[in-house]
Short mmCIF file of C-alpha atoms in Angstrom, two decimals:
data_model
loop_
_atom_site.label_atom_id
_atom_site.label_comp_id
_atom_site.label_asym_id
_atom_site.label_seq_id
_atom_site.Cartn_x
_atom_site.Cartn_y
_atom_site.Cartn_z
CA UNK A 1340 47.54 -108.35 130.92
CA UNK A 1341 50.42 -105.96 130.30
CA UNK A 1342 52.12 -104.64 133.44
CA UNK A 1343 54.89 -102.16 132.67
CA UNK A 1344 56.81 -99.41 134.42
CA UNK A 1345 58.44 -96.99 131.96
CA UNK A 1346 60.78 -94.77 134.00
CA UNK A 1347 62.67 -91.71 132.81
CA UNK A 1348 65.77 -92.60 134.84
CA UNK A 1349 67.10 -95.34 137.13
CA UNK A 1350 68.50 -92.83 139.56
CA UNK A 1351 67.41 -89.42 140.76
CA UNK A 1352 69.97 -86.92 141.96
CA UNK A 1353 71.16 -87.56 145.52
CA UNK A 1354 69.61 -91.02 145.78
CA UNK A 1355 70.81 -94.61 145.16
CA UNK A 1356 70.24 -96.78 142.11
CA UNK A 1357 66.46 -97.44 141.69
CA UNK A 1358 65.91 -96.17 145.25
CA UNK A 1359 63.00 -93.85 144.43
CA UNK A 1360 61.21 -96.74 142.69
CA UNK A 1361 61.65 -99.52 145.24
CA UNK A 1362 58.20 -99.17 146.83
CA UNK A 1363 56.29 -99.38 143.52
CA UNK A 1364 58.63 -102.17 142.39
CA UNK A 1365 57.67 -104.29 145.42
CA UNK A 1366 54.10 -104.30 144.13
CA UNK A 1367 55.02 -104.47 140.45
CA UNK A 1368 57.14 -107.59 140.90
CA UNK A 1369 55.15 -109.11 143.80
CA UNK A 1370 54.86 -112.50 142.05
CA UNK A 1371 58.51 -112.68 140.95
CA UNK A 1372 61.38 -114.06 143.04
CA UNK A 1373 63.99 -113.60 140.33
CA UNK A 1374 64.26 -110.68 137.94
CA UNK A 1375 65.81 -111.18 134.53
CA UNK A 1376 68.06 -108.15 133.94
CA UNK A 1377 69.02 -107.01 130.45
CA UNK A 1378 72.43 -105.30 130.84
CA UNK A 1379 73.02 -104.75 127.09
CA UNK A 1380 72.94 -100.91 127.19
CA UNK A 1381 76.20 -100.81 129.26
CA UNK A 1382 76.16 -97.26 130.69
CA UNK A 1383 79.66 -95.79 130.61
CA UNK A 1384 80.75 -99.00 128.89
CA UNK A 1385 80.69 -101.12 132.08
CA UNK A 1386 80.65 -104.89 131.66
CA UNK A 1387 77.47 -106.96 131.64
CA UNK A 1388 78.59 -108.60 134.91
CA UNK A 1389 79.25 -105.32 136.71
CA UNK A 1390 75.99 -103.83 135.51
CA UNK A 1391 74.07 -106.91 136.63
CA UNK A 1392 75.67 -106.61 140.11
CA UNK A 1393 74.42 -103.03 140.36
CA UNK A 1394 70.88 -104.15 139.56
CA UNK A 1395 71.16 -107.12 141.94
CA UNK A 1396 72.19 -104.88 144.85
CA UNK A 1397 69.12 -102.69 144.36
CA UNK A 1398 66.69 -105.59 144.02
CA UNK A 1399 68.17 -107.35 147.07
CA UNK A 1400 66.66 -104.52 149.13
CA UNK A 1401 63.18 -105.78 148.21
CA UNK A 1402 64.10 -109.45 148.52
CA UNK A 1403 64.53 -110.31 144.83
CA UNK A 1404 67.42 -112.05 143.15
CA UNK A 1405 68.66 -111.00 139.71
CA UNK A 1406 70.08 -112.92 136.75
CA UNK A 1407 71.71 -111.21 133.78
CA UNK A 1408 70.41 -112.09 130.32
CA UNK A 1409 74.05 -112.43 129.15
CA UNK A 1410 74.45 -115.44 131.49
CA UNK A 1411 72.08 -117.53 129.32
CA UNK A 1412 73.04 -119.33 126.12
CA UNK A 1413 69.54 -118.91 124.74
CA UNK A 1414 68.39 -115.33 125.31
CA UNK A 1415 65.03 -115.97 123.66
CA UNK A 1416 64.20 -118.83 126.05
CA UNK A 1417 65.47 -116.87 129.06
CA UNK A 1418 63.10 -114.02 128.25
CA UNK A 1419 60.22 -116.40 127.64
CA UNK A 1420 60.74 -118.08 131.03
CA UNK A 1421 61.32 -114.91 133.08
CA UNK A 1422 59.15 -114.09 136.10
CA UNK A 1423 59.93 -110.40 135.75
CA UNK A 1424 62.10 -108.36 133.41
CA UNK A 1425 64.19 -105.22 133.93
CA UNK A 1426 65.91 -103.51 131.00
CA UNK A 1427 68.44 -101.01 132.33
CA UNK A 1428 69.61 -97.74 130.82
CA UNK A 1429 72.79 -96.84 129.00
CA UNK A 1430 73.14 -96.42 125.26
CA UNK A 1431 69.93 -97.15 123.33
CA UNK A 1432 71.81 -97.90 120.08
CA UNK A 1433 73.92 -100.54 121.79
CA UNK A 1434 70.85 -101.96 123.57
CA UNK A 1435 68.74 -102.24 120.41
CA UNK A 1436 71.65 -103.65 118.40
CA UNK A 1437 72.20 -106.39 120.99
CA UNK A 1438 68.49 -107.16 121.31
CA UNK A 1439 68.30 -107.74 117.56
CA UNK A 1440 71.52 -109.76 117.44
CA UNK A 1441 70.38 -112.03 120.28
CA UNK A 1442 66.84 -112.51 118.90
CA UNK A 1443 65.53 -111.04 122.13
CA UNK A 1444 63.36 -108.19 120.85
CA UNK A 1445 60.38 -110.21 119.67
CA UNK A 1446 60.67 -112.52 122.70
CA UNK A 1447 60.51 -109.47 125.00
CA UNK A 1448 57.45 -108.13 123.25
CA UNK A 1449 55.63 -111.46 123.45
CA UNK A 1450 56.53 -111.98 127.13
CA UNK A 1451 55.26 -108.53 128.12
CA UNK A 1452 52.04 -108.93 126.13
CA UNK A 1453 51.47 -112.28 127.90
CA UNK A 1454 51.78 -110.49 131.26
CA UNK A 1455 55.41 -110.77 132.43
CA UNK A 1456 55.95 -107.59 134.49
CA UNK A 1457 58.49 -105.26 132.87
CA UNK A 1458 60.56 -102.39 134.20
CA UNK A 1459 62.46 -100.10 131.86
CA UNK A 1460 64.66 -97.16 132.82
CA UNK A 1461 66.04 -94.66 130.32
CA UNK A 1462 67.17 -96.75 127.28
CA UNK A 1463 65.02 -99.60 128.66
CA UNK A 1464 62.07 -97.19 128.53
CA UNK A 1465 62.89 -95.83 125.11
CA UNK A 1466 62.42 -99.29 123.64
CA UNK A 1467 58.87 -99.52 125.00
CA UNK A 1468 57.88 -96.96 122.38
CA UNK A 1469 57.22 -97.56 118.70
CA UNK A 1470 60.76 -96.65 117.69
CA UNK A 1471 64.00 -95.44 119.24
CA UNK A 1472 63.87 -92.30 117.06
CA UNK A 1473 63.53 -90.08 120.14
CA UNK A 1474 66.47 -91.32 122.19
CA UNK A 1475 69.00 -88.77 123.46
CA UNK A 1476 71.90 -91.15 123.02
CA UNK A 1477 74.91 -90.96 120.77
CA UNK A 1478 74.75 -93.36 117.77
CA UNK A 1479 77.96 -95.21 118.68
CA UNK A 1480 76.87 -98.39 116.89
CA UNK A 1481 74.54 -98.96 113.89
CA UNK A 1482 71.61 -101.20 114.85
CA UNK A 1483 69.75 -103.22 112.17
CA UNK A 1484 66.63 -101.09 112.70
CA UNK A 1485 65.28 -98.29 114.90
CA UNK A 1486 62.00 -100.20 115.40
CA UNK A 1487 61.45 -101.18 119.03
CA UNK A 1488 58.84 -102.95 121.19
CA UNK A 1489 55.78 -100.81 120.49
CA UNK A 1490 54.25 -101.68 123.88
CA UNK A 1491 52.70 -98.20 123.95
CA UNK A 1492 51.35 -96.33 120.91
CA UNK A 1493 53.81 -93.44 121.15
CA UNK A 1494 57.50 -92.68 121.61
CA UNK A 1495 59.38 -91.91 124.82
CA UNK A 1496 61.92 -89.17 125.43
CA UNK A 1497 63.52 -90.02 128.79
CA UNK A 1498 65.58 -87.57 130.90
CA UNK A 1499 63.41 -84.83 129.40
CA UNK A 1500 65.07 -81.43 129.86
CA UNK A 1501 63.40 -78.05 129.61
CA UNK A 1502 65.21 -75.39 127.56
CA UNK A 1503 67.77 -73.63 129.76
CA UNK A 1504 66.78 -69.99 130.06
CA UNK A 1505 69.53 -67.61 129.01
CA UNK A 1506 71.73 -70.39 127.56
CA UNK A 1507 74.28 -69.16 125.03
CA UNK A 1508 74.80 -72.67 123.60
CA UNK A 1509 73.66 -72.96 119.98
CA UNK A 1510 73.03 -76.75 119.94
CA UNK A 1511 69.37 -77.76 119.62
CA UNK A 1512 67.11 -77.82 122.68
CA UNK A 1513 65.27 -81.06 123.39
CA UNK A 1514 62.02 -79.42 122.28
CA UNK A 1515 63.56 -78.47 118.91
CA UNK A 1516 64.82 -82.02 118.42
CA UNK A 1517 61.37 -83.49 119.05
CA UNK A 1518 59.82 -80.88 116.74
CA UNK A 1519 62.26 -82.07 114.04
CA UNK A 1520 61.18 -85.68 114.73
CA UNK A 1521 57.63 -84.62 113.83
CA UNK A 1522 58.73 -83.34 110.42
CA UNK A 1523 59.35 -86.98 109.45
CA UNK A 1524 57.16 -88.98 111.87
CA UNK A 1525 53.65 -88.65 113.28
CA UNK A 1526 53.45 -90.62 116.59
CA UNK A 1527 53.13 -88.64 119.83
CA UNK A 1528 56.20 -88.28 122.06
CA UNK A 1529 56.18 -88.08 125.86
CA UNK A 1530 58.97 -86.04 127.40
CA UNK A 1531 59.40 -87.80 130.77
CA UNK A 1532 61.28 -85.75 133.36
CA UNK A 1533 63.66 -87.51 135.76
CA UNK A 1534 61.58 -88.94 138.62
CA UNK A 1535 58.51 -89.59 136.44
CA UNK A 1536 57.31 -92.90 135.12
CA UNK A 1537 54.40 -94.29 133.14
CA UNK A 1538 52.54 -97.19 134.73
CA UNK A 1539 50.85 -99.48 132.21
CA UNK A 1540 48.27 -101.92 133.57
CA UNK A 1541 46.41 -103.68 130.79
CA UNK A 1542 44.95 -100.91 128.67
CA UNK A 1543 45.39 -98.19 131.27
CA UNK A 1544 48.36 -95.82 131.15
CA UNK A 1545 49.01 -93.37 133.95
CA UNK A 1546 51.73 -90.76 134.60
CA UNK A 1547 53.37 -91.41 138.01
CA UNK A 1548 55.73 -89.39 140.21
CA UNK A 1549 55.39 -85.78 141.31
CA UNK A 1550 56.30 -84.02 138.06
CA UNK A 1551 54.38 -82.98 134.97
CA UNK A 1552 55.27 -84.57 131.64
CA UNK A 1553 55.47 -82.74 128.32
CA UNK A 1554 53.42 -84.12 125.44
CA UNK A 1555 54.37 -83.54 121.81
CA UNK A 1556 51.66 -84.41 119.34
CA UNK A 1557 52.01 -84.09 115.58
CA UNK A 1558 50.91 -80.66 114.37
CA UNK A 1559 49.98 -79.47 117.88
CA UNK A 1560 51.57 -77.06 120.33
CA UNK A 1561 53.37 -79.10 123.04
CA UNK A 1562 51.57 -79.16 126.39
CA UNK A 1563 51.98 -80.41 129.97
CA UNK A 1564 50.03 -83.16 131.71
CA UNK A 1565 49.73 -83.35 135.49
CA UNK A 1566 50.98 -86.21 137.68
CA UNK A 1567 48.51 -89.09 137.83
CA UNK A 1568 47.02 -88.15 134.44
CA UNK A 1569 45.46 -90.92 132.41
CA UNK A 1570 47.51 -91.18 129.18
CA UNK A 1571 45.24 -93.67 127.43
CA UNK A 1572 44.02 -90.95 125.04
CA UNK A 1573 47.43 -90.76 123.30
CA UNK A 1574 47.55 -92.57 119.98
CA UNK B 848 94.69 -80.21 97.22
CA UNK B 849 92.02 -80.50 99.90
CA UNK B 850 90.79 -77.17 101.29
CA UNK B 851 88.23 -77.60 104.06
CA UNK B 852 86.78 -75.61 106.95
CA UNK B 853 85.19 -77.84 109.58
CA UNK B 854 83.30 -75.54 111.96
CA UNK B 855 81.62 -76.47 115.23
CA UNK B 856 78.66 -74.16 114.59
CA UNK B 857 77.28 -71.80 111.93
CA UNK B 858 76.40 -69.18 114.50
CA UNK B 859 77.95 -68.03 117.74
CA UNK B 860 75.80 -66.52 120.44
CA UNK B 861 74.91 -62.87 119.82
CA UNK B 862 76.12 -62.85 116.21
CA UNK B 863 74.51 -63.41 112.79
CA UNK B 864 74.54 -66.55 110.66
CA UNK B 865 78.16 -67.36 109.64
CA UNK B 866 79.20 -63.84 110.72
CA UNK B 867 82.23 -64.90 112.78
CA UNK B 868 83.53 -66.89 109.78
CA UNK B 869 83.06 -64.36 106.97
CA UNK B 870 86.67 -63.11 106.93
CA UNK B 871 88.22 -66.60 106.62
CA UNK B 872 85.48 -67.55 104.12
CA UNK B 873 86.50 -64.68 101.81
CA UNK B 874 89.92 -66.31 101.49
CA UNK B 875 88.62 -69.88 101.53
CA UNK B 876 86.24 -69.28 98.63
CA UNK B 877 88.34 -66.65 96.84
CA UNK B 878 88.11 -68.48 93.48
CA UNK B 879 84.37 -69.19 93.70
CA UNK B 880 81.60 -66.85 92.55
CA UNK B 881 78.81 -69.27 93.36
CA UNK B 882 78.61 -71.57 96.36
CA UNK B 883 76.67 -74.84 96.14
CA UNK B 884 74.72 -75.10 99.39
CA UNK B 885 73.53 -78.46 100.72
CA UNK B 886 70.38 -77.70 102.76
CA UNK B 887 69.47 -81.34 103.48
CA UNK B 888 69.95 -81.19 107.28
CA UNK B 889 66.95 -78.80 107.63
CA UNK B 890 67.50 -77.32 111.14
CA UNK B 891 64.17 -77.00 112.95
CA UNK B 892 62.59 -78.66 109.91
CA UNK B 893 62.75 -75.55 107.71
CA UNK B 894 62.35 -76.03 103.95
CA UNK B 895 65.30 -76.42 101.58
CA UNK B 896 64.34 -73.10 99.97
CA UNK B 897 64.21 -71.17 103.24
CA UNK B 898 67.47 -72.66 104.42
CA UNK B 899 69.17 -71.79 101.14
CA UNK B 900 67.94 -68.18 101.48
CA UNK B 901 69.59 -67.98 104.91
CA UNK B 902 72.89 -69.16 103.48
CA UNK B 903 72.54 -66.83 100.47
CA UNK B 904 72.04 -63.78 102.71
CA UNK B 905 75.25 -64.53 104.60
CA UNK B 906 77.33 -65.17 101.46
CA UNK B 907 75.97 -62.03 99.78
CA UNK B 908 77.97 -60.08 102.37
CA UNK B 909 81.19 -61.37 100.80
CA UNK B 910 79.91 -61.06 97.24
CA UNK B 911 79.07 -64.70 96.55
CA UNK B 912 75.84 -66.10 95.15
CA UNK B 913 74.39 -69.38 96.44
CA UNK B 914 72.50 -72.22 94.74
CA UNK B 915 70.76 -74.96 96.72
CA UNK B 916 71.61 -78.56 95.82
CA UNK B 917 67.87 -79.36 95.89
CA UNK B 918 67.40 -77.06 92.87
CA UNK B 919 69.31 -79.48 90.62
CA UNK B 920 67.84 -82.60 89.02
CA UNK B 921 71.22 -84.33 89.12
CA UNK B 922 72.78 -83.82 92.55
CA UNK B 923 75.87 -85.81 91.61
CA UNK B 924 76.64 -83.57 88.63
CA UNK B 925 75.88 -80.41 90.61
CA UNK B 926 78.44 -81.40 93.23
CA UNK B 927 80.99 -82.33 90.57
CA UNK B 928 80.63 -78.94 88.86
CA UNK B 929 80.58 -76.80 92.02
CA UNK B 930 83.12 -73.99 92.50
CA UNK B 931 82.71 -74.18 96.28
CA UNK B 932 80.53 -76.26 98.60
CA UNK B 933 78.85 -75.46 101.90
CA UNK B 934 77.02 -78.17 103.87
CA UNK B 935 74.90 -76.55 106.58
CA UNK B 936 73.94 -77.87 110.00
CA UNK B 937 70.70 -79.33 111.27
CA UNK B 938 70.03 -83.00 111.82
CA UNK B 939 72.92 -85.26 110.83
CA UNK B 940 70.68 -88.33 110.38
CA UNK B 941 68.49 -86.45 107.91
CA UNK B 942 71.54 -85.03 106.13
CA UNK B 943 73.29 -88.39 105.74
CA UNK B 944 70.07 -90.12 104.70
CA UNK B 945 69.50 -87.55 101.94
CA UNK B 946 73.13 -87.61 100.80
CA UNK B 947 72.88 -91.38 100.31
CA UNK B 948 69.46 -91.21 98.63
CA UNK B 949 70.66 -88.54 96.17
CA UNK B 950 73.97 -90.28 95.38
CA UNK B 951 75.74 -87.17 96.61
CA UNK B 952 78.05 -88.61 99.27
CA UNK B 953 80.67 -90.13 97.00
CA UNK B 954 80.46 -87.14 94.65
CA UNK B 955 81.16 -84.81 97.59
CA UNK B 956 84.16 -86.84 98.66
CA UNK B 957 85.61 -86.88 95.16
CA UNK B 958 85.05 -83.15 94.62
CA UNK B 959 86.76 -82.22 97.90
CA UNK B 960 89.70 -84.53 97.23
CA UNK B 961 90.09 -82.89 93.80
CA UNK B 962 90.30 -79.50 95.52
CA UNK B 963 86.81 -77.97 95.57
CA UNK B 964 86.81 -75.80 98.71
CA UNK B 965 84.36 -77.11 101.32
CA UNK B 966 82.76 -75.51 104.35
CA UNK B 967 80.87 -77.59 106.90
CA UNK B 968 79.09 -76.36 110.00
CA UNK B 969 77.75 -78.66 112.72
CA UNK B 970 76.11 -81.60 110.83
CA UNK B 971 78.08 -80.51 107.75
CA UNK B 972 81.23 -80.88 109.85
CA UNK B 973 80.21 -84.18 111.39
CA UNK B 974 80.17 -85.76 107.94
CA UNK B 975 83.81 -84.77 107.32
CA UNK B 976 84.79 -87.43 109.86
CA UNK B 977 85.01 -91.17 109.29
CA UNK B 978 81.50 -91.80 110.58
CA UNK B 979 78.57 -89.91 112.06
CA UNK B 980 78.80 -92.02 115.24
CA UNK B 981 79.67 -88.95 117.33
CA UNK B 982 76.84 -86.64 116.32
CA UNK B 983 74.72 -85.06 119.07
CA UNK B 984 71.57 -85.25 117.00
CA UNK B 985 68.38 -87.18 117.56
CA UNK B 986 68.00 -90.21 115.26
CA UNK B 987 64.74 -89.02 113.72
CA UNK B 988 65.30 -90.98 110.48
CA UNK B 989 67.25 -94.20 109.78
CA UNK B 990 70.02 -93.61 107.22
CA UNK B 991 71.38 -96.52 105.11
CA UNK B 992 74.74 -96.27 106.91
CA UNK B 993 76.59 -94.15 109.50
CA UNK B 994 79.68 -94.01 107.25
CA UNK B 995 80.50 -90.49 106.10
CA UNK B 996 83.09 -88.63 104.01
CA UNK B 997 86.29 -89.60 105.84
CA UNK B 998 88.05 -86.40 104.74
CA UNK B 999 89.94 -86.41 108.04
CA UNK B 1000 91.18 -89.55 109.86
CA UNK B 1001 89.05 -89.00 112.98
CA UNK B 1002 85.53 -88.16 114.08
CA UNK B 1003 84.06 -84.76 114.93
CA UNK B 1004 81.89 -83.85 117.90
CA UNK B 1005 80.57 -80.35 117.11
CA UNK B 1006 78.99 -78.00 119.68
CA UNK B 1007 81.25 -79.65 122.24
CA UNK B 1008 79.99 -78.97 125.77
CA UNK B 1009 81.96 -79.31 128.97
CA UNK B 1010 80.25 -81.10 131.86
CA UNK B 1011 78.11 -78.61 133.78
CA UNK B 1012 79.49 -78.33 137.30
CA UNK B 1013 76.91 -79.03 139.99
CA UNK B 1014 74.31 -80.30 137.48
CA UNK B 1015 71.66 -82.56 139.03
CA UNK B 1016 70.64 -84.00 135.64
CA UNK B 1017 71.37 -87.73 135.35
CA UNK B 1018 71.60 -87.92 131.53
CA UNK B 1019 75.09 -88.63 130.16
CA UNK B 1020 77.63 -85.81 129.77
CA UNK B 1021 79.21 -85.35 126.36
CA UNK B 1022 82.47 -86.76 127.70
CA UNK B 1023 80.70 -89.94 128.90
CA UNK B 1024 79.05 -90.37 125.51
CA UNK B 1025 82.38 -90.12 123.68
CA UNK B 1026 83.95 -92.52 126.19
CA UNK B 1027 81.14 -94.98 125.34
CA UNK B 1028 81.93 -94.48 121.62
CA UNK B 1029 85.44 -95.72 122.35
CA UNK B 1030 84.16 -98.97 123.83
CA UNK B 1031 83.07 -99.96 120.30
CA UNK B 1032 85.27 -97.80 118.02
CA UNK B 1033 88.93 -96.76 117.96
CA UNK B 1034 89.26 -93.52 115.87
CA UNK B 1035 90.10 -90.29 117.72
CA UNK B 1036 87.31 -87.76 118.32
CA UNK B 1037 87.74 -83.98 118.40
CA UNK B 1038 85.33 -82.12 120.66
CA UNK B 1039 85.05 -78.76 118.86
CA UNK B 1040 83.67 -75.94 121.00
CA UNK B 1041 81.38 -73.33 119.41
CA UNK B 1042 83.58 -70.74 117.70
CA UNK B 1043 86.33 -73.24 116.81
CA UNK B 1044 87.05 -74.74 113.43
CA UNK B 1045 89.57 -77.03 111.81
CA UNK B 1046 91.28 -75.69 108.70
CA UNK B 1047 92.46 -78.43 106.34
CA UNK B 1048 94.90 -77.39 103.59
CA UNK B 1049 96.29 -80.36 101.76
CA UNK B 1050 97.80 -82.58 104.42
CA UNK B 1051 97.91 -79.88 107.09
CA UNK B 1052 95.20 -79.66 109.76
CA UNK B 1053 95.09 -76.76 112.16
CA UNK B 1054 92.74 -75.76 115.01
CA UNK B 1055 91.38 -72.25 114.45
CA UNK B 1056 89.48 -69.78 116.62
CA UNK B 1057 90.26 -68.65 120.15
CA UNK B 1058 89.25 -71.75 122.10
CA UNK B 1059 90.96 -74.99 123.01
CA UNK B 1060 89.58 -78.25 121.63
CA UNK B 1061 89.22 -81.50 123.56
CA UNK B 1062 90.82 -84.60 122.08
CA UNK B 1063 89.58 -88.09 122.86
CA UNK B 1064 91.93 -90.84 121.78
CA UNK B 1065 91.23 -94.54 122.25
CA UNK B 1066 92.55 -95.79 125.59
CA UNK B 1067 93.94 -92.39 126.59
CA UNK B 1068 92.86 -89.73 129.05
CA UNK B 1069 91.15 -86.88 127.13
CA UNK B 1070 93.25 -83.73 126.80
CA UNK B 1071 93.09 -80.17 125.49
CA UNK B 1072 94.91 -78.69 122.50
CA UNK B 1073 95.56 -74.97 122.17
CA UNK B 1074 94.26 -72.70 119.39
CA UNK B 1075 96.43 -72.85 116.27
CA UNK B 1076 97.66 -76.37 117.15
CA UNK B 1077 98.69 -78.60 114.29
CA UNK B 1078 96.33 -81.61 114.34
CA UNK B 1079 98.13 -83.63 111.69
CA UNK B 1080 99.38 -86.08 114.34
CA UNK B 1081 95.88 -87.46 114.93
CA UNK B 1082 95.21 -90.79 113.23
#
């Protein structure tokens, strides 16, 4: 049975890394002693080792140890044998490129479908969707494909930002960007605000946290869903 | 002799489409009666026809007519025969994808090198750089490559935004994104603020407009250059 937490961000303003998620993570990873951490997205370009240390410090607070996927010679086998998996944020293009190059993408998908509990934040959440076409990240590398895990039947837009009232900046708002996505693609997109996450348990999907999420469906006016909403209807 | 205007944006706040650029455009396109407009980037998903009308209305003010590249059966020939070229903004992924699919990218490069005056705004400026790796756009389609025109020996970041002081949002700032670009790539990047443009005349490159631009060189602290600076030193 799938068991996934798809979080908008690892960190909310004024709080430590993963701090706002530690209570749900205790339950989510209750049967795992060691978490396999995928550091490929390298936020700010930090090294795999440094990024893994950051994750390890957070998980130590709930009594879990952490191993970085980069420490294993065989990434595919490491994923297959993991008790729990956390894919951290950073740059989605770099993450997806590395997942393809290390043959880890299909292994991740199979492990999660078999029931290995998964946590994604930001880029690690983006890849839970059908494609990475709705990432906010800069395309600093060219991955072999934009196709991702497809663990949910829609796309994720993490760090969702509402249009800034009175802004004089002429760059596109997030809403405009997602509208443009729907000129060329039909899957729904969930704009997940920072502090929100989607909890997937088997076939049930539920919005968690205290904030509404914004839903963009093809050929429909975008709308809000309330915290704790069942999202199973989205296809 | 190359003659290029690489503008951060088509429109500055509180002003009409291309309005702030019309005076320099009169000189830039002085030998052209008809401008070939490339509407491929489709901002907000508008049609090629509608986008071309927008460009035509602006150019009518300086006595030029406009034809859309989509109106021609042979895009390559249309580019080759153009008196002046304008590539409008929108989504850079869509633009680059369409340029490749219509065999127009190489034709554009050759025409500009032979001296056809070129105007790019936003996405149309991004493609003047070596690659589109520093676009701000959402990757809503997967182009065959991120390689672009290479008319200047660096990359462009249009609509450059300074970090917002006191922001509580945890998504990456523009500066962080460009820093991440330099983990994997070495060319310089120019952060062009809205209202700025680069004027290329032969081998001379000059920053135009009233604002400073931010320069990101590999392994250097980012710095500002003043309006009217010569940018020829950047390689």
